[in-house]
Short mmCIF file of C-alpha atoms in Angstrom, two decimals:
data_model
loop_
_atom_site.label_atom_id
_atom_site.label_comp_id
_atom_site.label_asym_id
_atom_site.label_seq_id
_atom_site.Cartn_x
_atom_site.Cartn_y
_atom_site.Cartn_z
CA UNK S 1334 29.16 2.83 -8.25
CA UNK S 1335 26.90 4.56 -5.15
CA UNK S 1336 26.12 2.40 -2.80
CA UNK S 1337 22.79 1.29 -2.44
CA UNK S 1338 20.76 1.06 0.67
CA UNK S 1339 17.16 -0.46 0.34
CA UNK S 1340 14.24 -0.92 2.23
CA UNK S 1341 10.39 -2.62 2.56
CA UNK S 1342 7.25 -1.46 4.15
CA UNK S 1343 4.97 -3.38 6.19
CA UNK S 1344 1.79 -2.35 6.92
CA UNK S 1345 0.11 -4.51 9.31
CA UNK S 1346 -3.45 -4.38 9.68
CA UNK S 1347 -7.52 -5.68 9.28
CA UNK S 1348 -9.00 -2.17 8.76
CA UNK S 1349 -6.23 -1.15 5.60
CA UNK S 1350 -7.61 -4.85 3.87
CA UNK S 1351 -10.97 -3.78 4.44
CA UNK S 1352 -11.12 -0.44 3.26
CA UNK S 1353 -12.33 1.15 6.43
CA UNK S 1354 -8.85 2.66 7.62
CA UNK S 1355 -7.14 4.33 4.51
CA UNK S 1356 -3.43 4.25 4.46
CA UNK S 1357 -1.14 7.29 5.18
CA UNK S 1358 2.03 5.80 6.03
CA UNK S 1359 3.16 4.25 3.08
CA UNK S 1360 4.10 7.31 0.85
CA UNK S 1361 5.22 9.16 4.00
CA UNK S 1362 7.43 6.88 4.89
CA UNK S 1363 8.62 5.93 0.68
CA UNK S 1364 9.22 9.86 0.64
CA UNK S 1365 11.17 9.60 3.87
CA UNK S 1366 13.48 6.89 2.94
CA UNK S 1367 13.64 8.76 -0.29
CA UNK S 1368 15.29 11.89 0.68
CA UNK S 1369 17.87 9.73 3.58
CA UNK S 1370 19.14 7.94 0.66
CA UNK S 1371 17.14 4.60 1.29
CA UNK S 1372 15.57 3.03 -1.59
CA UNK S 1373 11.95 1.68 -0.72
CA UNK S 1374 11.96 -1.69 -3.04
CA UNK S 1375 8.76 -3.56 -2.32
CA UNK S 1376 5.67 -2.76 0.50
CA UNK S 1377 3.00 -5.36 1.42
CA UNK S 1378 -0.21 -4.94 3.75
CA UNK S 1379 -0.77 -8.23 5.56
CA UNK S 1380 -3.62 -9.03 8.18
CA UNK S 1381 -3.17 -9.26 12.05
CA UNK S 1382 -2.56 -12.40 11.70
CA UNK S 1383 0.73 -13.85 12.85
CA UNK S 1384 1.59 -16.25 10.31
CA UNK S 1385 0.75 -13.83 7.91
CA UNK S 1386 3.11 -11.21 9.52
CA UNK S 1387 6.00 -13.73 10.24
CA UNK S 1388 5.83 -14.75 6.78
CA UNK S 1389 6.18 -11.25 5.30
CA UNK S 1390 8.94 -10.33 7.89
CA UNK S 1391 11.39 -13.45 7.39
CA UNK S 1392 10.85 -12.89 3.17
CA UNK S 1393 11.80 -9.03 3.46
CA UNK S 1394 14.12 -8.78 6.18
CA UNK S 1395 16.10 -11.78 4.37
CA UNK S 1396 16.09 -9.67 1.05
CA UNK S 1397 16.31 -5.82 2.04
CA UNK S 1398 18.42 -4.15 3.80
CA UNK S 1399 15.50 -2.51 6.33
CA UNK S 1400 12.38 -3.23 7.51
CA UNK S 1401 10.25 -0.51 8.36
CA UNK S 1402 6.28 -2.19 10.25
CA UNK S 1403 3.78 -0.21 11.24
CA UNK S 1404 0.68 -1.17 12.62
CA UNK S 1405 -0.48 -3.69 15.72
CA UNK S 1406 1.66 -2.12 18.66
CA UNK S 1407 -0.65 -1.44 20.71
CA UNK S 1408 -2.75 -2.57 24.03
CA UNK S 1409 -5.49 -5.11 22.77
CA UNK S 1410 -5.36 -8.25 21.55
CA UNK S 1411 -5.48 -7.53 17.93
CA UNK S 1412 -1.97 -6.07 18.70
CA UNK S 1413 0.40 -8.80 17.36
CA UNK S 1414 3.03 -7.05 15.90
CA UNK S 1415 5.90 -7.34 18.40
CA UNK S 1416 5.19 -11.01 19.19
CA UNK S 1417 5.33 -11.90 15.42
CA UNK S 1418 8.42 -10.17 15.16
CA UNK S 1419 10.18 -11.97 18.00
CA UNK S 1420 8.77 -15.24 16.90
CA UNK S 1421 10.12 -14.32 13.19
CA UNK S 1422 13.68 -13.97 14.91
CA UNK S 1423 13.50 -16.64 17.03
CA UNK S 1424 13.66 -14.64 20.11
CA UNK S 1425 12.14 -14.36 23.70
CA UNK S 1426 9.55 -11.66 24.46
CA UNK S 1427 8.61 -9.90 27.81
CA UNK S 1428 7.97 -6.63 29.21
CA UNK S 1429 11.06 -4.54 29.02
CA UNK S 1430 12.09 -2.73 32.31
CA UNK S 1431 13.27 0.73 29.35
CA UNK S 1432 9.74 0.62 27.97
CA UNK S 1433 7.70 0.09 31.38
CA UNK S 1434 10.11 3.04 32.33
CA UNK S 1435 8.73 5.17 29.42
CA UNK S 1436 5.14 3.87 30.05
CA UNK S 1437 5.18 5.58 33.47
CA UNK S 1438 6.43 8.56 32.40
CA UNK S 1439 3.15 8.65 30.98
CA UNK S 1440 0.65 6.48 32.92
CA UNK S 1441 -0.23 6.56 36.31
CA UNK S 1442 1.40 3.38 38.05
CA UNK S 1443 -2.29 2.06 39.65
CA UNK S 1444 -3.50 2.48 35.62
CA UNK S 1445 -0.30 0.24 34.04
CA UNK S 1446 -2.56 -3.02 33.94
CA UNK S 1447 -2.29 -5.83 31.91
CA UNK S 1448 -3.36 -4.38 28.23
CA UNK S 1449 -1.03 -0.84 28.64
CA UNK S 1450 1.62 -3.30 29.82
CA UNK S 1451 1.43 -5.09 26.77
CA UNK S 1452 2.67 -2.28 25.17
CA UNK S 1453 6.26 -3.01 26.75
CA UNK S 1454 6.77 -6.00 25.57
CA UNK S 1455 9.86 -5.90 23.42
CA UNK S 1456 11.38 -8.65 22.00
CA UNK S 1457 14.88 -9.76 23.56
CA UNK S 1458 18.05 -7.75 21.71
CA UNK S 1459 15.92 -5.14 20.39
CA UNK S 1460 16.84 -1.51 20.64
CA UNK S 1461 14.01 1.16 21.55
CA UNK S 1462 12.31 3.50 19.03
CA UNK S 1463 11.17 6.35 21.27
CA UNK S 1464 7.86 7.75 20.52
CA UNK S 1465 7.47 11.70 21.86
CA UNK S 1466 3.72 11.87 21.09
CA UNK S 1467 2.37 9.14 23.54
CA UNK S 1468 5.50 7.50 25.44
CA UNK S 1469 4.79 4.06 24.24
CA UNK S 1470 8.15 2.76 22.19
CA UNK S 1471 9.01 0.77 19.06
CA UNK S 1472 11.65 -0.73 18.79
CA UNK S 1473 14.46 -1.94 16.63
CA UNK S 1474 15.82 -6.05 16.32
CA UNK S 1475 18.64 -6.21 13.83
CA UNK S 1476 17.06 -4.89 10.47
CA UNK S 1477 13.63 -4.07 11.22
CA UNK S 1478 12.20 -1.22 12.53
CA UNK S 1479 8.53 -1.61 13.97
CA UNK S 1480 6.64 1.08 14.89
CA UNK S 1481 3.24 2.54 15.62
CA UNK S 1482 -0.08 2.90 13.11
CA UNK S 1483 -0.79 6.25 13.87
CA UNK S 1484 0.55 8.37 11.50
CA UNK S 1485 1.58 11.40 14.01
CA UNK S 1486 2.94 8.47 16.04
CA UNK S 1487 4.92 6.55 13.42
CA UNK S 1488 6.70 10.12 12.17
CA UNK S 1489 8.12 10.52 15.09
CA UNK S 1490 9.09 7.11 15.73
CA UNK S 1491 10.73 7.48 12.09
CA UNK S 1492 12.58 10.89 12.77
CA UNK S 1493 13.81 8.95 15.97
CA UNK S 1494 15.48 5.87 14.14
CA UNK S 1495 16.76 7.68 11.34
CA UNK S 1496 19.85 8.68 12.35
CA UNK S 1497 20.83 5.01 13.23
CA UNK S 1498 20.41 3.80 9.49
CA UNK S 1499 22.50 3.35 7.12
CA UNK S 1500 21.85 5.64 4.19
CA UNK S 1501 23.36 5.20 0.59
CA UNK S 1502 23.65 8.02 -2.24
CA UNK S 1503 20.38 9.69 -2.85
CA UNK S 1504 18.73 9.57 -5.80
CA UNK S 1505 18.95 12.67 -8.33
CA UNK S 1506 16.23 12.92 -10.38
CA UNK S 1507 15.05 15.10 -12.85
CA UNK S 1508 11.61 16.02 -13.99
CA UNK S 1509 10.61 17.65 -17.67
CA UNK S 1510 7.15 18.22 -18.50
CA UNK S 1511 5.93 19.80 -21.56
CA UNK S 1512 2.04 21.27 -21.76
CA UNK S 1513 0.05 19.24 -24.56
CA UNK S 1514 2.73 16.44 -24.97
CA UNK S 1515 0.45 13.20 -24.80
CA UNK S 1516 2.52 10.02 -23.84
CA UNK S 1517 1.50 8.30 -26.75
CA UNK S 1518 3.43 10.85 -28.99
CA UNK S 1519 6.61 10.38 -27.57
CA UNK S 1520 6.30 6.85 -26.38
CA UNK S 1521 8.60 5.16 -29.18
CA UNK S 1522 11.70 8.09 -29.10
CA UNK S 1523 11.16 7.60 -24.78
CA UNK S 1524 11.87 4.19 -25.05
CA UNK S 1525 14.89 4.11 -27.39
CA UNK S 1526 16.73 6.54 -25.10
CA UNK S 1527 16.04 5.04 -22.02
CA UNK S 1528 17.84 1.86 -23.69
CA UNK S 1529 20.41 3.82 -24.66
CA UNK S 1530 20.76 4.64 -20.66
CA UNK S 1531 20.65 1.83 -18.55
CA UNK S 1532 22.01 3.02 -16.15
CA UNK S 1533 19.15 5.65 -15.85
CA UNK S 1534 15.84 5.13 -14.36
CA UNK S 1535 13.31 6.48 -16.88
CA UNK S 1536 9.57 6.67 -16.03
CA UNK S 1537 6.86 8.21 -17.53
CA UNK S 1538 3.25 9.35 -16.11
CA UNK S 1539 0.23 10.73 -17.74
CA UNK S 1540 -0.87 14.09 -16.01
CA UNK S 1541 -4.05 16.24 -16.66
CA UNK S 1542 -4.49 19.93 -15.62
CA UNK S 1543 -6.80 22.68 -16.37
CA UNK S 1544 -5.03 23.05 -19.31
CA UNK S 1545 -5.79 19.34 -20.23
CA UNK S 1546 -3.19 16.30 -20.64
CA UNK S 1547 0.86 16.20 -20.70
CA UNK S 1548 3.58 14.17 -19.49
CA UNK S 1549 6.13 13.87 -16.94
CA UNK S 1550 9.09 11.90 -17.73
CA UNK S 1551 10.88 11.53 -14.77
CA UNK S 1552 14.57 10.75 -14.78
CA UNK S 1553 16.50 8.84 -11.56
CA UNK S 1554 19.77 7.94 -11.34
CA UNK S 1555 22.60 8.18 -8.60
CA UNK S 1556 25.75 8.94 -10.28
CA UNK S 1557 25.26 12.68 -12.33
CA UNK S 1558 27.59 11.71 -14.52
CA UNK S 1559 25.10 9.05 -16.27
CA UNK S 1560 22.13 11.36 -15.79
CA UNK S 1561 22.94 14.46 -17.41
CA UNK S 1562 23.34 12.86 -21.22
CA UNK S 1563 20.62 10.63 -20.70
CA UNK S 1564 18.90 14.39 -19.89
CA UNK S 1565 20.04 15.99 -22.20
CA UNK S 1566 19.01 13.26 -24.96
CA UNK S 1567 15.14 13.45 -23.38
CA UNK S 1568 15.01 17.47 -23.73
CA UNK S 1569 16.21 17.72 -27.13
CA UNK S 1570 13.43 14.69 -27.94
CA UNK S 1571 10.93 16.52 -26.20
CA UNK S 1572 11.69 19.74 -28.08
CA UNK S 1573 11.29 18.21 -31.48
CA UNK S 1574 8.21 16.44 -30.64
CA UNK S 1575 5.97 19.42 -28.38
CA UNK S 1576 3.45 20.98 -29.31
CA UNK S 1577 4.98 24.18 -31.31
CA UNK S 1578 5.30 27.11 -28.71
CA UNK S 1579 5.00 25.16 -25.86
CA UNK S 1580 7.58 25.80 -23.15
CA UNK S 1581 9.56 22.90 -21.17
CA UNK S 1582 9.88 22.82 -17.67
CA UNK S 1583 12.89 21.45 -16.31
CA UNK S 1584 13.03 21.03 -12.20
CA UNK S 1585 16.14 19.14 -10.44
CA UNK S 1586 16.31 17.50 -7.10
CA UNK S 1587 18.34 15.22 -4.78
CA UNK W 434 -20.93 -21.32 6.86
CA UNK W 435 -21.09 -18.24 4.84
CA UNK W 436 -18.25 -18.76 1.57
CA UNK W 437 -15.54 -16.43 1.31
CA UNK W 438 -13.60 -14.75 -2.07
CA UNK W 439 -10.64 -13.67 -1.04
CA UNK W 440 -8.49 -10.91 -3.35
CA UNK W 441 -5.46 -9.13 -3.55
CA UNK W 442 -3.92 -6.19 -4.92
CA UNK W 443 -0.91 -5.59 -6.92
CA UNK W 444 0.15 -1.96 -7.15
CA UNK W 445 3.26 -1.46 -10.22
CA UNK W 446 5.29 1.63 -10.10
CA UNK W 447 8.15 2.89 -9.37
CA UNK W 448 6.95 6.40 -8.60
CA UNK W 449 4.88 4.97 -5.32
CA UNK W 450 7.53 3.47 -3.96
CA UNK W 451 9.93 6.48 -3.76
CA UNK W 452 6.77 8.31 -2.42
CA UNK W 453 6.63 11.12 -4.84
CA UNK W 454 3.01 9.78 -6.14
CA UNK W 455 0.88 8.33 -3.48
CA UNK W 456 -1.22 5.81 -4.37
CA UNK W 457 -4.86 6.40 -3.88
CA UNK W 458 -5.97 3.07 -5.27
CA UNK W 459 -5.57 0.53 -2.42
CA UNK W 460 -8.08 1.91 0.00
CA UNK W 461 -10.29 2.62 -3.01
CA UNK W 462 -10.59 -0.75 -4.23
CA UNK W 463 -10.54 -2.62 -0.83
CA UNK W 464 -13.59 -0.72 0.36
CA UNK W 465 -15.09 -1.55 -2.96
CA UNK W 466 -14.44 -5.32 -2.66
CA UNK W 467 -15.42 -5.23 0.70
CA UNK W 468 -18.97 -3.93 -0.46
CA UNK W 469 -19.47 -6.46 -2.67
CA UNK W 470 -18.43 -9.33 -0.85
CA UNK W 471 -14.60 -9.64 -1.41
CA UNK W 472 -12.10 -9.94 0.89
CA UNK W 473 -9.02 -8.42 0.20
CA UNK W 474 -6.14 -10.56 2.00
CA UNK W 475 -2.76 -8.88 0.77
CA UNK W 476 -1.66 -5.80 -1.13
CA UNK W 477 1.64 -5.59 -2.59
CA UNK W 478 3.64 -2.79 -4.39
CA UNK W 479 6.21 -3.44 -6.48
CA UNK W 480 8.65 -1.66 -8.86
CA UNK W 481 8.32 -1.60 -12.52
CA UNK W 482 11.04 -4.59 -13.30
CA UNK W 483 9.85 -7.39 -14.75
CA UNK W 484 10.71 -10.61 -12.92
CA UNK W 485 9.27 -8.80 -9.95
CA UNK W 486 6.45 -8.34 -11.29
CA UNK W 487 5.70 -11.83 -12.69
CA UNK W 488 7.12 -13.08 -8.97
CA UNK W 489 4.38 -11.35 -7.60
CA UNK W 490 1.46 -12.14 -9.74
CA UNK W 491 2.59 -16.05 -9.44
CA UNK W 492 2.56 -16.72 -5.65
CA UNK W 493 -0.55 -14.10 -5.27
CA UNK W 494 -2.83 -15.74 -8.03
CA UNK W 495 -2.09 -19.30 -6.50
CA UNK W 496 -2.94 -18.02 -3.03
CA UNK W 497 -6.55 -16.25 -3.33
CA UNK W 498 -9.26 -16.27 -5.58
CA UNK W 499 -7.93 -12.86 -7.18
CA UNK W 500 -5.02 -10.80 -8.02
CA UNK W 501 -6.73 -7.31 -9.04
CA UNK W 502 -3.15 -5.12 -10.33
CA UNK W 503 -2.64 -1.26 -11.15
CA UNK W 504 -0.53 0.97 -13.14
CA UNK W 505 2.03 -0.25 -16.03
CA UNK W 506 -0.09 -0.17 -18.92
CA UNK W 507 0.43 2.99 -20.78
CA UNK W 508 2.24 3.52 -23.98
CA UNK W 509 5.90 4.11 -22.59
CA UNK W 510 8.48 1.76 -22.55
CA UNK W 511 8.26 1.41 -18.76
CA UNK W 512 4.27 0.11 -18.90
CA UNK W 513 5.71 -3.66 -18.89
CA UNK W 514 2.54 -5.11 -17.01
CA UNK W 515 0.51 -6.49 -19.96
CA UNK W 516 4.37 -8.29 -21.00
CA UNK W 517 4.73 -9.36 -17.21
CA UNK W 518 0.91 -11.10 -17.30
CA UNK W 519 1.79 -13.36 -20.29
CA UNK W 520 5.04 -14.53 -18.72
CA UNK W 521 3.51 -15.19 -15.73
CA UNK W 522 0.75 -17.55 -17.71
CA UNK W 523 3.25 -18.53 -19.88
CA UNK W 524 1.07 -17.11 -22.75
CA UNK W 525 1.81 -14.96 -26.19
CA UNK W 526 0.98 -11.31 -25.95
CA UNK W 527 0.19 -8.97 -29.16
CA UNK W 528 -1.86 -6.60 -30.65
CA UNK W 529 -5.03 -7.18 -30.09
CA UNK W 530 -7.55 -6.52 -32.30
CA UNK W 531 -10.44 -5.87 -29.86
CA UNK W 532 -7.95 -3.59 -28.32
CA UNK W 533 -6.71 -2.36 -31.42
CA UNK W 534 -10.43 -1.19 -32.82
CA UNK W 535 -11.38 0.68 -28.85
CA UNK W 536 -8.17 3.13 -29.29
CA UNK W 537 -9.70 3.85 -33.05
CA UNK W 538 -13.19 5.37 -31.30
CA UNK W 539 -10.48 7.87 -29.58
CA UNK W 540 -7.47 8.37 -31.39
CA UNK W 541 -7.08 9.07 -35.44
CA UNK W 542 -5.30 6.33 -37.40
CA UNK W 543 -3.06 8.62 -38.48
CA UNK W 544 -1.62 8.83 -34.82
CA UNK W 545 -2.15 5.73 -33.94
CA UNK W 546 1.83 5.03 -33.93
CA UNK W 547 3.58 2.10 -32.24
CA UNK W 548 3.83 3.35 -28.71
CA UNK W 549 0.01 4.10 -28.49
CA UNK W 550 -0.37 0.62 -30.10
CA UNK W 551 1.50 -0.74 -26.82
CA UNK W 552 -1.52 0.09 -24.75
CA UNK W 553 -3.53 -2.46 -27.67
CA UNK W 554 -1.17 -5.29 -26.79
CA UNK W 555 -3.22 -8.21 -24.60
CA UNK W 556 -1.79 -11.22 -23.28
CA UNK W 557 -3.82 -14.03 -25.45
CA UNK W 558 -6.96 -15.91 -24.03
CA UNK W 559 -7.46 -12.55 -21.96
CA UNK W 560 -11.29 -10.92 -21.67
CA UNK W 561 -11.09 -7.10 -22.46
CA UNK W 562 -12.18 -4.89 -19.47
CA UNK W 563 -13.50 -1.88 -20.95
CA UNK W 564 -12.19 1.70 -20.02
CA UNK W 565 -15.04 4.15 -20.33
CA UNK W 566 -12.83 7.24 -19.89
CA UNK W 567 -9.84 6.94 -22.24
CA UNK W 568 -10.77 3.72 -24.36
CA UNK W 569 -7.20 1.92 -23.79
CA UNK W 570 -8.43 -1.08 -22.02
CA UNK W 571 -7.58 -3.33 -18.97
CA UNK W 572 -8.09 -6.96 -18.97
CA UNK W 573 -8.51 -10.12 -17.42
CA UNK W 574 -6.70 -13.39 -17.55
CA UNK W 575 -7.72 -16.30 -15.66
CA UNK W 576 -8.28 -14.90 -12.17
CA UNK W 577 -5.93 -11.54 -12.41
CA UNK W 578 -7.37 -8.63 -13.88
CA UNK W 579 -4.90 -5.79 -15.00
CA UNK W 580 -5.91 -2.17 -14.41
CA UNK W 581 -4.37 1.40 -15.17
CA UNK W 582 -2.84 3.45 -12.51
CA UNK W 583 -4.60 6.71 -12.90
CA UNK W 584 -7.65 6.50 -10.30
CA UNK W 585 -10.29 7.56 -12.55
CA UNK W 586 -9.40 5.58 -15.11
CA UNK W 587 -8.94 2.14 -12.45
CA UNK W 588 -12.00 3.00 -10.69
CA UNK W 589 -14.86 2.93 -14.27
CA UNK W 590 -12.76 -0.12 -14.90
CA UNK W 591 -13.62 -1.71 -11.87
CA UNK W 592 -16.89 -1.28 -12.54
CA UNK W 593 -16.72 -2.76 -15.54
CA UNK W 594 -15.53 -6.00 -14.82
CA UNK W 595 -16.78 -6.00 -10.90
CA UNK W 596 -20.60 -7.65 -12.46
CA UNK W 597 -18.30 -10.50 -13.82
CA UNK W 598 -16.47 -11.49 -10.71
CA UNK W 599 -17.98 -14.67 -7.95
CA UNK W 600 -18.54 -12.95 -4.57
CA UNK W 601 -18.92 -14.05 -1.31
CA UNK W 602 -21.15 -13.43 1.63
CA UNK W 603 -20.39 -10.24 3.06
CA UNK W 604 -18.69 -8.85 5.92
CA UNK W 605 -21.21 -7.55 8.52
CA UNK W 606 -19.86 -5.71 10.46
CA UNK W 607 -21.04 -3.55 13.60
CA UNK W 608 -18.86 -0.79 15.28
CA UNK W 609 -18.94 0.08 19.03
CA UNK W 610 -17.46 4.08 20.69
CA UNK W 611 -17.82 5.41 24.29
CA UNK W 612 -16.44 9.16 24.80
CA UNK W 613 -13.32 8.68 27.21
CA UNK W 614 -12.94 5.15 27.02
CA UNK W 615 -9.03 4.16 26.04
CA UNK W 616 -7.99 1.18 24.53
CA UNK W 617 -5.15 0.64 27.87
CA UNK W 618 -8.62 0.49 29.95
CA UNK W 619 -10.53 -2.19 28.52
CA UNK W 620 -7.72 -3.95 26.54
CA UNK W 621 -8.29 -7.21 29.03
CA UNK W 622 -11.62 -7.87 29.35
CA UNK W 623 -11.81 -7.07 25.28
CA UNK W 624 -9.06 -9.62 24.64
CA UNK W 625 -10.92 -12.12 26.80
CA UNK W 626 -14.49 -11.58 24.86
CA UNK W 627 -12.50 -11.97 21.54
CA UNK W 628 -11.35 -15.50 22.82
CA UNK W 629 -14.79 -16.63 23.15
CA UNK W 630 -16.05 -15.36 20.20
CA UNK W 631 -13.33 -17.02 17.64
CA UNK W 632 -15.79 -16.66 14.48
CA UNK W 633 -15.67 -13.11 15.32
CA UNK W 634 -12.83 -10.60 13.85
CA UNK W 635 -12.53 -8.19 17.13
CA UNK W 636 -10.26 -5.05 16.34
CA UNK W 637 -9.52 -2.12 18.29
CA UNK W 638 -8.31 0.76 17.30
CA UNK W 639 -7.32 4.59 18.82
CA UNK W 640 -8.91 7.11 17.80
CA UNK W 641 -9.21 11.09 18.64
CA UNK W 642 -11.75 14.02 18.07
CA UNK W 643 -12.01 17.24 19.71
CA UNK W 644 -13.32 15.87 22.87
CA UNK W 645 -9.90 13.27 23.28
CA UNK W 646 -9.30 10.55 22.76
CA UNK W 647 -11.44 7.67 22.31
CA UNK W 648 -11.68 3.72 21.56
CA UNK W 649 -13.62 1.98 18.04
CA UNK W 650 -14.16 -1.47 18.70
CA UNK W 651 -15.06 -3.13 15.33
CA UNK W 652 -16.23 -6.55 15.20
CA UNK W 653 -16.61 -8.35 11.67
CA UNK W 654 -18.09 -11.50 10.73
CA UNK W 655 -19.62 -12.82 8.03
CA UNK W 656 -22.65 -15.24 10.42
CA UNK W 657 -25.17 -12.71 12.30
CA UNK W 658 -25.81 -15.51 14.33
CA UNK W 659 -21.93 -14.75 15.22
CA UNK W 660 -22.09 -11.78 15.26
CA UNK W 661 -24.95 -10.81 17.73
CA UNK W 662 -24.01 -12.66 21.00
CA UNK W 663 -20.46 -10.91 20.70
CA UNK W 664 -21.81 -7.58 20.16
CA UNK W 665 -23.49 -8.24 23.25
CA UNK W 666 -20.89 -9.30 25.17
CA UNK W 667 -18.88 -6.40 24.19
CA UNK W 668 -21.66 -4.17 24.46
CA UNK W 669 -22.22 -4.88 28.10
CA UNK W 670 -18.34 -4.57 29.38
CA UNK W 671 -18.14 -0.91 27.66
CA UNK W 672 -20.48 0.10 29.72
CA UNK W 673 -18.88 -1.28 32.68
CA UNK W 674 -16.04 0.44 32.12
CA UNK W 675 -16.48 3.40 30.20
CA UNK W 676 -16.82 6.70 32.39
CA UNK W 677 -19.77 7.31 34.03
CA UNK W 678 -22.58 9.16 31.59
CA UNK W 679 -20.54 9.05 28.29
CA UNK W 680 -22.71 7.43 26.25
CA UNK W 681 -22.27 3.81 24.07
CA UNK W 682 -22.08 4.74 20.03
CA UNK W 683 -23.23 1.16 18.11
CA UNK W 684 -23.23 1.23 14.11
CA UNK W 685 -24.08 -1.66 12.31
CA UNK W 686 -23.46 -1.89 8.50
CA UNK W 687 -23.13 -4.91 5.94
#
């Protein structure tokens, strides 16, 4: 059996509740995880609000594996993130001589006042994330990983923990799409095969083009050996049911 | 005091959380709440298994007034949403005949086979929320309403059931820039405005154009009588410290 590595998200933040600020992170970051070998299980968006966040953190980091944040590290007070996280652990907090370090790599020393220096705090035991964009870390306490809100920010952030995790087998998948095959059509024969392979993750997601509406059935699993019947049992279903002279596209990936 | 409706939203699938579709529902249908006087509180995502699902839809439906959820109710044997919302009420689910008689204006009897009937099957007691675009409906139970995963589809029914929903007062909300100003520069005297103002939701956030980099100060409150004296407040130390001619950007909107 591969081994299974699995993660959460959370997104902390007013302006993703509201509307105003629309989300880029998650699906990076799902993608990301995606193609380590880290399975993304569960992502919640939670107001700056520490109860809120300590809640969310102590339910997910007790049940996943990793715990990617992103969101509220920086200098104002609406930037809670690292102080909910070291209250979630129990943990002291205080500005942390590696990230003042990086600061002033950075900042001028007469600019480091009391908002820019709040973005050194670092909870006690935590490991730095280092941030190549704009200096200012995130960091790392046991399973989760808390990093910036800025998408070009939290990339790099992400590229820089990576190679610390722990990463399980990826997940193969395989997509087949045929043109004019409604979901509806094949529905019934779908779901008899996919209980025929429970091993095999089977989804399946109504798609339009300009040539109007088909299907992808998408097919995950980690060990090839279970996927390629449960494939093969989905293409000769699809062939039977498509439209007649329709062709079926088959594309493979890790 | 003004009353608040709070909301969240429940995103199913599978396919978000490995990344390879990325949702474009959340922001959509905060912003909308948001404009009609609905505060979303908490988003989840979650896969496409079952007890999850009805986890989910149990402590969010207890905690805020409601629990709006998207994708999972196609005709494939992985659309297990509708199934999920009757366990979680602890209520039968079948064909419904309302349903039943909505697929019939779009689809011929003839193919009206058992996985399109799936997309018919509503957890009992539940009001039909109509689906404008493709006919298969969403619904509403108590205080969760279930909507499909493909945007255009969630978005009409939205609008559908949005007239039926109690709203609250809405957010006003007014937005403050200055060219050059950073966040690290007036991160202390912002923090100690927000203090005095505790009726007032004070964020901050980075932000850049082609001229740099630059500070949004949003405050949000749902009072103008709130709302006005910190505006001014804030108002006066931008310009205090922002550099010398850049000049103060103020939006106000509801």
């Amino acid at each position: 059996m591969p081994e299974t590595v699995t993660a959460a998200i959370l997104v902390i933040g007013d302006e993703i509740l509201s509307g105003r600020t629309k989300d880029k992170n998650i699906g990076y970051i799902a993608e990301y995880l995606t193609a380590i070998g880290i399975d993304t299980k569960e992502v919640r968006v939670v107001p700056d609000e520490e109860d809120e966040i300590v809640a969310a953190l102590n339910t997910l980091r007790a049940k996943f594996n990793y715990v990617f944040t992103t969101g509220g590290i920086g200098p104002t007070h609406d930037d809670i993130t690292a102080d909910a996280v070291a209250k979630a652990f129990g943990v002291s907090i205080d500005v942390d001589p590696r990230a003042r370090a990086l600061l002033l790599e950075r900042i001028p020393e007469k600019d480091l006042n009391e908002a820019r220096l709040r973005m050194a705090r670092i909870p006690a035991g935590a490991d730095i994330v280092e941030n190549s964009v704009s200096k200012a870390p995130g960091f790392m306490l046991g399973n989760v990983i808390t990093m910036a809100g800025v998408p070009a920010i939290m990339q790099v952030m992400l590229d820089a923990v990576a190679p610390k995790l722990k990463t399980g087998a990826k997940m193969l998948q395989v997509t087949i799409e045929a043109a004019g095959l409604k979901e509806g059509d094949i529905g019934t024969p779908y779901g008899v095969i996919a209980k025929a392979h429970p091993g095999v993750i089977m989804g399946s997601y109504p798609m339009m083009n300009d040539k109007g509406f088909y299907t992808r059935l998408v097919l995950r699993a980690k060990d090839p050996a279970l996927l390629a019947p449960a494939e093969a049992a989905v293409t000769a279903m699809v062939a039977a049911y498509k439209p007649a002279g329709s062709e079926i596209l088959i594309t493979r990936g890790a």
